[in-house]
Each structure stands twice: as structure tokens, then as C-alpha cells.
Coordinates of C-alpha atoms in Angstrom, one line a residue:
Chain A
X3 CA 86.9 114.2 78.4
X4 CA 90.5 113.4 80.2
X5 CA 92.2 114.6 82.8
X6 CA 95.6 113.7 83.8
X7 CA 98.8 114.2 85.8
X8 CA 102.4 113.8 85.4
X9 CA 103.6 110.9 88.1
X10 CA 107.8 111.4 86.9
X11 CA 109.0 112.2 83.5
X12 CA 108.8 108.8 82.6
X13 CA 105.0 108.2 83.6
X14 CA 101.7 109.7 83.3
X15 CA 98.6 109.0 84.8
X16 CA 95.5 109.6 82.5
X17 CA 92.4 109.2 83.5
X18 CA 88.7 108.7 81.2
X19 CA 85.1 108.9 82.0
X20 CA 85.5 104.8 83.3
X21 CA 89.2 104.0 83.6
X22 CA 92.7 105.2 84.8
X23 CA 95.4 104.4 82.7
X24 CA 99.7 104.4 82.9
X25 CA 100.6 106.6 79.8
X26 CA 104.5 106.7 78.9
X27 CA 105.2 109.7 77.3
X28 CA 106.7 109.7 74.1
X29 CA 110.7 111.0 74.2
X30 CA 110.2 112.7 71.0
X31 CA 107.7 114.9 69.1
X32 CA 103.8 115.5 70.1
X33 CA 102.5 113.8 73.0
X34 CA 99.6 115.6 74.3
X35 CA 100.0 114.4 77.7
X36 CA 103.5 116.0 78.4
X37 CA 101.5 119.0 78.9
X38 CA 99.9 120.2 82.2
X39 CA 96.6 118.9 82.2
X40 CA 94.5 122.2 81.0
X41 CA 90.4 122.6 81.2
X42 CA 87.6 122.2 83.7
X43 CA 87.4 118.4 85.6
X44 CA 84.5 116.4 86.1
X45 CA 83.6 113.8 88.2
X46 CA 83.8 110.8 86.4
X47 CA 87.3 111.7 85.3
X48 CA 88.5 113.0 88.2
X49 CA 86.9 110.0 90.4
X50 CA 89.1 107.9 87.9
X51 CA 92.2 110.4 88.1
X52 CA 92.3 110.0 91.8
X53 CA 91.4 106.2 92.1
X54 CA 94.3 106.2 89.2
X55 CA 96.7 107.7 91.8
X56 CA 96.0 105.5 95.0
X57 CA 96.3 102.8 92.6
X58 CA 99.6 103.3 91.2
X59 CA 101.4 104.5 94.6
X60 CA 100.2 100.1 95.4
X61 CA 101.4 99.1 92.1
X62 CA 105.1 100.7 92.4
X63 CA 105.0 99.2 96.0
X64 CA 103.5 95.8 95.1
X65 CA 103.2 95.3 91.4
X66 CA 100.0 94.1 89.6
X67 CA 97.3 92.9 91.5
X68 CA 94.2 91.9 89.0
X69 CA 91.4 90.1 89.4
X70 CA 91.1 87.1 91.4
X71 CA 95.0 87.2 91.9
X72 CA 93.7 90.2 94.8
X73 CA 93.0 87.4 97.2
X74 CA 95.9 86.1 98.4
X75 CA 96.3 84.8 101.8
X76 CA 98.4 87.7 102.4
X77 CA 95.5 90.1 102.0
X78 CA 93.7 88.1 104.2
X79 CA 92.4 89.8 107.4
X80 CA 94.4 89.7 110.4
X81 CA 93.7 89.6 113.8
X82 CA 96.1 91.1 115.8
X83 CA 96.8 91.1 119.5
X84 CA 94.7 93.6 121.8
X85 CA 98.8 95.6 122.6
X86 CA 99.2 95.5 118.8
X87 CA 95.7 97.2 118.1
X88 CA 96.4 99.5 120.3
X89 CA 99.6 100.2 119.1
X90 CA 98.0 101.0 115.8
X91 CA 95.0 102.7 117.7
X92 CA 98.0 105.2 118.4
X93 CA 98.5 105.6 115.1
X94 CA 94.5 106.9 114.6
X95 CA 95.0 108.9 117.5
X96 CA 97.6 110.8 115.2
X97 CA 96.5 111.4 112.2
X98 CA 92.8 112.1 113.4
X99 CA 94.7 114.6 115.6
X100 CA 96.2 116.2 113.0
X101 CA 92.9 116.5 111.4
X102 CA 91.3 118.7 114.3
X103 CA 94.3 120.6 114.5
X104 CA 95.4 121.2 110.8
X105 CA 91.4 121.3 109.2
X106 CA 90.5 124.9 110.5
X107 CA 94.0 127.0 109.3
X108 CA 93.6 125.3 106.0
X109 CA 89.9 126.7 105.5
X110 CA 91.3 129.9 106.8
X111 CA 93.8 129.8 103.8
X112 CA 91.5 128.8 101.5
X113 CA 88.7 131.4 102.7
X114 CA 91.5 134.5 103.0
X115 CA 92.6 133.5 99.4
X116 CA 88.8 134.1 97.8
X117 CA 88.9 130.3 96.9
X118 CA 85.1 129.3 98.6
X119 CA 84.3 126.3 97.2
X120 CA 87.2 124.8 99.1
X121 CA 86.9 126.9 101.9
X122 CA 83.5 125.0 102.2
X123 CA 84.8 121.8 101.7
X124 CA 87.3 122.2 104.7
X125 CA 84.2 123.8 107.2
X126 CA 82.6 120.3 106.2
X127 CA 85.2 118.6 106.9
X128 CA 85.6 120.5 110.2
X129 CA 82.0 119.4 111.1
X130 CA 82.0 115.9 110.1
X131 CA 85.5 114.9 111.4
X132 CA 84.4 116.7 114.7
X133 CA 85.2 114.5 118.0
X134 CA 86.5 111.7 115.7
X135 CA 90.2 112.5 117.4
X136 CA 88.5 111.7 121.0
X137 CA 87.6 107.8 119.3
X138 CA 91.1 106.2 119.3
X139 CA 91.2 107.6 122.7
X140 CA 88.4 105.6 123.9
X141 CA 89.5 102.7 122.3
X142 CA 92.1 102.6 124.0
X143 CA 90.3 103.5 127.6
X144 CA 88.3 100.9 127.0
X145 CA 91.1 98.2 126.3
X146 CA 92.6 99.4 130.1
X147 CA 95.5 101.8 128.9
X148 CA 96.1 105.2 129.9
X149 CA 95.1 106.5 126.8
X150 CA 96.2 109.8 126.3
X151 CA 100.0 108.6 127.8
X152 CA 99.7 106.1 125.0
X153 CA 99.2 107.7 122.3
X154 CA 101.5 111.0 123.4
X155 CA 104.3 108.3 123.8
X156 CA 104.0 105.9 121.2
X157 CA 103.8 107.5 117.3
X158 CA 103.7 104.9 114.3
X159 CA 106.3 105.7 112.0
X160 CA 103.3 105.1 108.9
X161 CA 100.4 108.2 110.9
X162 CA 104.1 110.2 111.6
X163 CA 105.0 110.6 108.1
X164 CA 100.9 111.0 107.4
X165 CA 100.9 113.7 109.8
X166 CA 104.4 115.1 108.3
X167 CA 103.0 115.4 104.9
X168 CA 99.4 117.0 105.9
X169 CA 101.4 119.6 108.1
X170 CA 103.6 120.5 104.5
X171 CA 100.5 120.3 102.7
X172 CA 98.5 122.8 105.1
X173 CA 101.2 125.2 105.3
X174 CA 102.2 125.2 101.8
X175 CA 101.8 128.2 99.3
X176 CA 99.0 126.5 97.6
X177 CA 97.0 124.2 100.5
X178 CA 94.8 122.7 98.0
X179 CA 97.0 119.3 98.4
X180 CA 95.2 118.7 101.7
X181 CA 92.5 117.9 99.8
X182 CA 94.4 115.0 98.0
X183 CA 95.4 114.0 101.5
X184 CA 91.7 113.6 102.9
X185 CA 90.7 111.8 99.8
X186 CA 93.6 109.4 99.8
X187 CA 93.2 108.6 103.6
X188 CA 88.9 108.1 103.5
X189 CA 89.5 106.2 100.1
X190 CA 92.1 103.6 101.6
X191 CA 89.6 103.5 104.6
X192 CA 86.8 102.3 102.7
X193 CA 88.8 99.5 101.8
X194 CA 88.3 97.6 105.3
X195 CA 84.7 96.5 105.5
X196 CA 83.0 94.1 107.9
X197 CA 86.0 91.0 107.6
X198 CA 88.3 93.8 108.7
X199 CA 86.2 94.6 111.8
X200 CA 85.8 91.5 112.2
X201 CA 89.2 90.1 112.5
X202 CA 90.0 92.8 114.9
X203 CA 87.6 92.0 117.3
X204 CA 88.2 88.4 117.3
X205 CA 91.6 89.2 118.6
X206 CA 90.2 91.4 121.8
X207 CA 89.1 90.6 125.3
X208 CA 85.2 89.5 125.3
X209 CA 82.8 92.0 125.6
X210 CA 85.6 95.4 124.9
X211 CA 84.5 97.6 122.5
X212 CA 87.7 99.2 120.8
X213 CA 86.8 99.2 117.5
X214 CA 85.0 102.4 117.6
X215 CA 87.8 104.4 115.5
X216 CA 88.0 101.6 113.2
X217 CA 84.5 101.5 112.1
X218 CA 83.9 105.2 112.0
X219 CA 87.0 105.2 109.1
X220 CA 85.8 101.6 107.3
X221 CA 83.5 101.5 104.6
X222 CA 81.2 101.0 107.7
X223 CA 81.4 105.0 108.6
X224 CA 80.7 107.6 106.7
X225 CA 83.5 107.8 104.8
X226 CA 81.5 106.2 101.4
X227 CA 80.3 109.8 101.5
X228 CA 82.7 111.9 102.3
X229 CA 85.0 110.7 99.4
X230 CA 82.1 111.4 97.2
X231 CA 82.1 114.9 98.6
X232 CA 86.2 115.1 98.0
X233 CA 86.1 113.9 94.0
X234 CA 82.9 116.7 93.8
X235 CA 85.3 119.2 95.4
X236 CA 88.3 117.9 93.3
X237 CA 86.4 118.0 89.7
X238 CA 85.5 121.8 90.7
X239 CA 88.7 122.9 91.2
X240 CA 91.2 124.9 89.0
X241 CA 93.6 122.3 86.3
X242 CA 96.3 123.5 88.7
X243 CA 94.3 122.9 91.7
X244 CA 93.4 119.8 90.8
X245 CA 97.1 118.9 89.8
X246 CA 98.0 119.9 93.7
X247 CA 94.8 117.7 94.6
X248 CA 95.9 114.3 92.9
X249 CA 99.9 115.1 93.5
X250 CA 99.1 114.5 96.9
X251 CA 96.6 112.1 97.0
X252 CA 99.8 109.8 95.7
X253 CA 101.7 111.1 97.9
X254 CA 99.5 110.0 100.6
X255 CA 99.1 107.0 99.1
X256 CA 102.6 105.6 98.9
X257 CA 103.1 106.4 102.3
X258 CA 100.0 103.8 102.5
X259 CA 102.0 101.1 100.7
X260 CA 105.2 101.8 101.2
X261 CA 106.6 98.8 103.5
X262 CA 109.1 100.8 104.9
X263 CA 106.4 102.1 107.3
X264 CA 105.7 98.7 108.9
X265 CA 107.3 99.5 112.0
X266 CA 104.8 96.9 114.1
X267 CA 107.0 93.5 112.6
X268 CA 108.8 93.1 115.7
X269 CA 105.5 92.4 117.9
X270 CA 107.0 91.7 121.2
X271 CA 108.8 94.9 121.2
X272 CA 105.5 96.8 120.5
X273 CA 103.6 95.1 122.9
X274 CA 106.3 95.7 125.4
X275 CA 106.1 98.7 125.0
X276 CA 102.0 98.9 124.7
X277 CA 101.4 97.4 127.9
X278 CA 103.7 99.2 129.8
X279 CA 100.9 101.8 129.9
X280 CA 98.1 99.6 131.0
X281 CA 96.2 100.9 133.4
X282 CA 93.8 97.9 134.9
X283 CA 94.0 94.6 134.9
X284 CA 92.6 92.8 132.1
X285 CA 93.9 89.7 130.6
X286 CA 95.9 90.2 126.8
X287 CA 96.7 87.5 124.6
X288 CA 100.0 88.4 122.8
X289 CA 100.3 88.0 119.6
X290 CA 100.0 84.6 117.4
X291 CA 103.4 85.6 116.4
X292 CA 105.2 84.7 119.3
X293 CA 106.2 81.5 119.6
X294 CA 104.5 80.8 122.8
X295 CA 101.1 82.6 123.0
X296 CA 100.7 84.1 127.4
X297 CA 98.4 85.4 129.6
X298 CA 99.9 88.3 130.5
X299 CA 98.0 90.3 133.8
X300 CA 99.3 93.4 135.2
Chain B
X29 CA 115.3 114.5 76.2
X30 CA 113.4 117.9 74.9
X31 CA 116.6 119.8 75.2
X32 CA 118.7 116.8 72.8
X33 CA 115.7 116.9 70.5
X34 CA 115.7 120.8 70.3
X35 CA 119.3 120.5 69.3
X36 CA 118.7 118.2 66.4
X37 CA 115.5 120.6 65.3
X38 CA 118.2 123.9 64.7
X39 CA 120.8 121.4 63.2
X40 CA 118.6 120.5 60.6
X41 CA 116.9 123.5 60.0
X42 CA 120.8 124.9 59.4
X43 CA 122.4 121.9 57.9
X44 CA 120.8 120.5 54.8
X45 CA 123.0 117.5 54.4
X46 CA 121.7 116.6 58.6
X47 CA 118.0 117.4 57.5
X48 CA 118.6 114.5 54.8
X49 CA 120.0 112.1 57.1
X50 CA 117.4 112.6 59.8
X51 CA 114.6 112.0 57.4
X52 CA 115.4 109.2 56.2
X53 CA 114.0 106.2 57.9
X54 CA 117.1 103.9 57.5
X55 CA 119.4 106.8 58.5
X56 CA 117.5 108.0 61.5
X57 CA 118.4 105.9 64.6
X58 CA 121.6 106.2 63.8
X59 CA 121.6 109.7 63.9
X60 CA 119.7 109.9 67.1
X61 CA 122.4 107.3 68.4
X62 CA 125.0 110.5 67.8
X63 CA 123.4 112.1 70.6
X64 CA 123.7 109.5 72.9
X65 CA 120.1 108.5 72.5
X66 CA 119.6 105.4 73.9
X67 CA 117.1 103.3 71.6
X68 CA 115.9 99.9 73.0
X69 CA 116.5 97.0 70.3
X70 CA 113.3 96.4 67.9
X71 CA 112.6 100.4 67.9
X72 CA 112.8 102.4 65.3
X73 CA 112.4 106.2 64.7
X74 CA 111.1 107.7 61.5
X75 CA 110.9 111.6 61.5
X76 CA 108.3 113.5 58.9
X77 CA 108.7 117.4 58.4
X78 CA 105.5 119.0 59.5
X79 CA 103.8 121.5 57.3
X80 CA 105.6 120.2 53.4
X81 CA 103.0 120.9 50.5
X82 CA 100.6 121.6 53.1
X83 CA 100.3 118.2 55.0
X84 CA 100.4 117.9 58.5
X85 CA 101.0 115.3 60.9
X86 CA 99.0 114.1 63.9
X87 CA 100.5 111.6 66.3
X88 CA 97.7 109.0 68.1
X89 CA 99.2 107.9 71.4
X90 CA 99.5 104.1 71.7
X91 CA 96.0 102.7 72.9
X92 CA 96.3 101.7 76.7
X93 CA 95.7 98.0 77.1
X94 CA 93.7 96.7 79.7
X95 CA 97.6 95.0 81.2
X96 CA 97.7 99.1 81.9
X97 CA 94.6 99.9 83.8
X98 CA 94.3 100.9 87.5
X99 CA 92.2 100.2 89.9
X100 CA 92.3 100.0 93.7
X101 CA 90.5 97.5 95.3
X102 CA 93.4 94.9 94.4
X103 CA 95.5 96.6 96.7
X104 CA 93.1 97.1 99.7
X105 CA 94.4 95.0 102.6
X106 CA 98.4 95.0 101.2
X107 CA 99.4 97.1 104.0
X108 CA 97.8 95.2 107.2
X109 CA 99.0 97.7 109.3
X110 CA 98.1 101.1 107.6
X111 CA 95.4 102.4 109.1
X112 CA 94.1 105.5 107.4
X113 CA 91.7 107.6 109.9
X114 CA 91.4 111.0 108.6

């Protein structure tokens, strides 16, 4: 059993029961794999097809990591400054938003095109994701900014281009891609477990609790499952479907990587402009970045 | 690269004297280079007519190597500041 999908004309990703794999197509004469994928999925291959995806979208960004290379100091957790969390609390705010508001037209496509396996998936969705757009929100209540003024004036260029690619997705002629999307964004999110949390918290005021959005979409929420439920969904789908599916699970996925979305280097700026929106007095401890560390109270 | 390839199919099929150079394996980068085929130093081509005296050819795609393989974990915390919350 294989499944695989054409990256660019000079790369394919093929994916076995218990791998994923680069293929370069041959130039010349038979290569099975310059064809659209064909058949029924299944969920080994297509758990590997999509892991294959996320994978690659890293490696064009960041070359090879293997093994115990992985552990660099640079993937080491960080803990950044309560303005700069909340900064990127912003950026949940977004995407999660887009999830309530984009979610229930893409079931409606997928339930007015007869397709009701995916029309399921998407009422699941729906239900599980429910009130998880109100969590950044309180995060950020609960670190003293006025929270919805925050987040309405402050969009990360990374959850702007997310929420950019979900909206093409939902409204394209074929919404299957949204699945790719989902499966992308709950697959990266299992990839920040306890250390993560963690780190985060370390760099907070005592006793706040903003790290509700974070741990929801961690491997520490229920996202473990909900990808399970996305490769089930994926594997049951159409060749074509499923070629829509992955596509944009990639997509997603460089937008992941790609460093050109790190809008949050210049930290003072951010928290500048993060803390003009506090709403109480609390003390903040900018970043370790600058070069002398404040209390600032407003 | 289909489309070049298609063009040296029909040539062959219509010039015998093409069809000779093509198949031979000392003969047959050089003819590919006549298309402007770019071919890397260290490769070379060899072309076999499907179907003569009933033999057929099937091609087995190079094995993947583990160098090849992808997984993600590797990449988990590369982008510090990407927070995905679906």
C-alpha cells in the first residue's frame, strides 16, 4: 500500500505503511509516481503521507534535522516576556477565530455537496473547537490587557497568513483542503508538551494563569486525538480528496516554518506596542533580549 | 521534459537512422544533449524499445535511503514563535 503526492515537478512525497519518503521523479520513461496518486487511503499510509508533508515544508525551511542533531540549543524552550506572550496570544486569538467563524460554512459545503463523512468531521470539529476562540481572550484578561482591543489591533503576520490560507481553503471549489489545514495546525501543536508550558510560565507574573490557550493546543489538550480523528477522515476520502487534504496540510505547514513570519524579533517594538493596551497595573518583566531587563508599571 | 521526450519518441519511430543512435548506449546522451537536455556528469542514459520479441521492460524506482526519510518531531520547536491553535 502507498499513497503519495506531487510536492513540484521535481519532488514527490511517497508515503508507506511506516515511513514517508522524498521521491525524485525520473525525467524520462516510467515512473509510477508521476501519476496522481489513484486508489482508496488507509491510515497507516496516510498518517505517514501527512506527517511526510509537515516534515518536508521544515526541511525546505531548515534542512535535515535527525536524530540527536534535533536538540540544539536553538530548539530549546524559550521563555518569553509576559507583552511578548501576549503578543503571540494575539496570534491564537486569530486563528482560533477563524476556526469558529470558517468551521460551520465549510460543513455546509461539504453537507450541500452529498460528501458526509466530511461533513461529520467538520460538525466534530465545530463541537470540540467550541469556546476555544474565547481562551486567548482570557489569557490575556488575565495578564491585565484589554483583551479584545488587543487582539482586534494587533494580528501576527504568521496566524494572518494562517487565517488567509483557511479563508482560500473554505471558500474554494473543492473545501476538502481545510482538512489539511486542521491537521497541519493540531499536528504542529502536539509538538509543545510540558517544557513548552513550562517555559512560558516561567516568564509570567506569579500566580497569572495565561497559559490556558496554550495548553488546550499542546500535546497536553486534546489535540493527540483530534489528529487521530483528521488522518481517519483523510484515509476515507476520495485520491483527489486526499490530494486537496495533504496539498494543504504543506501549505499550512510552511507557513509554520517559514522564517519570514517571525515578525516578533524586534521585542521592544512588540512590547511597545503590547502594553499600550494594558489595562491594570501589574508589574512586566521585558524581555531578556533587551539589554537592560525593567520593571515596567502602568 | 515529457514534451522533449515525446519529440524524440515520433523521431524515432519516423527516422530509422535516429532510432539507431538513440539505442545505443554510447550514442544516447549525446543525443539527448541535442535537445538541450541537461545531463549531470557521471549519468548516463541507456534507452531499450519496449515490446521487441515480446520482452518488456519494468523500471524499479531507486530504493529510498534512510538520508531520505521524513519525520517531524526534528522540527518541532524550529519556529519558537509559531503558535498553531486551531
Amino acid at each position: 500500500m502507498l499513497e503519495w503526492l506531487e510536492i513540484s515537478p521535481e519532488l514527490t512525497l511517497v508515503a508507506t505503511a511506516t515511513r514517508a519518503f522524498r521521491h525524485v521523479p525520473q525525467a524520462f520513461g516510467v515512473d509510477p509516481f508521476r501519476a496522481p496518486m489513484l486508489g482508496a487511503g488507509a491510515p497507516e499510509t496516510t498518517h505517514w503521507l501527512l506527517a511526510g508533508a509537515i516534515a518536508e515544508a521544515g526541511r525546505a525551511f531548515h534542512g535535515w534535522r535527525t536524530g540527536t542533531s534535533s536538540r540544539t540549543q536553538e530548539n530549546e524552550p524559550v521563555s518569553p516576556s509576559a507583552p511578548h506572550w501576549a503578543y503571540r496570544l494575539a496570534g491564537y486569538f486569530h486563528t482560533t477565530d477563524a476556526t469558529r467563524r470558517l468551521l460551520p460554512l465549510v460543513a455546509r459545503r461539504f453537507a450541500a455537496s452529498g460528501r458526509r463523512a466530511l461533513a461529520s468531521w467538520a460538525e466534530q470539529k465545530i463541537s470540540e473547537e467550541a469556546g476555544h476562540d474565547q481562551l486567548a481572550l482570557r489569557d490575556l484578561s488575565e495578564l491585565g490587557y484589554r483583551a479584545r482591543e488587543l487582539a482586534s489591533a494587533l494580528v501576527p503576520a504568521r496566524a494572518a497568513a494562517w487565517v488567509a490560507l483557511f479563508e482560500q481553503l473554505a471558500q474554494a471549489d473543492d473545501p476538502a483542503g481545510c482538512v489539511g489545514y486542521a491537521h497541519a495546525l493540531e499536528r504542529l501543536a502536539l509538538l509543545r508538551g510540558p517544557a513548552e508550558v513550562s517555559a512560558i510560565e516561567q516568564g509570567l507574573p506569579q500566580g497569572v494563569n495565561a497559559t490556558r490557550c496554550l495548553r488546550v493546543h499542546s500535546a497536553l489538550g486534546s489535540d493527540p486525538r483530534h489528529v487521530r480523528s483528521n488522518v481517519l477522515a483523510t484515509a476515507a476520502s476520495s485520491a483527489d480528496e486526499r490530494r486537496a487534504i495533504v496539498s494543504a496540510c504543506h501549505s499550512a505547514a510552511r507557513i509554520y516554518f517559514d522564517p519570514a513570519f517571525d515578525d516578533d524579533l524586534d521585542l521592544r517594538r512588540i512590547e511597545a506596542r503590547v502594553l499600550a493596551f494594558q489595562e491594570h497595573a501589574r508589574p512586566v518583566t521585558l524581555s531578556r533580549g533587551n539589554p537592560n531587563p525593567i520593571q515596567v508599571t502602568k | 521534459m515529457n514534451e522533449t521526450w515525446l519529440k524524440i519518441i515520433t523521431r524515432a519511430w519516423n527516422e530509422p537512422a535516429f532510432r539507431v543512435r538513440l539505442l545505443d548506449p554510447k550514442q544516447t546522451n549525446d543525443v539527448l544533449k541535442e535537445y538541450h537536455i541537461d545531463i549531470p556528469d557521471g549519468i548516463s542514459y541507456e534507452v531499450l524499445e519496449d515490446g521487441v520479441k515480446g520482452k518488456h521492460y519494468l523500471v524499479l524506482p531507486p530504493t529510498p535511503s534512510d538520508d531520505g526519510s521524513l519525520t517531524i518531531d526534528n522540527f518541532g520547536r524550529t519556529a519558537q514563535s509559531g503558535d498553531p491553535g486551531f
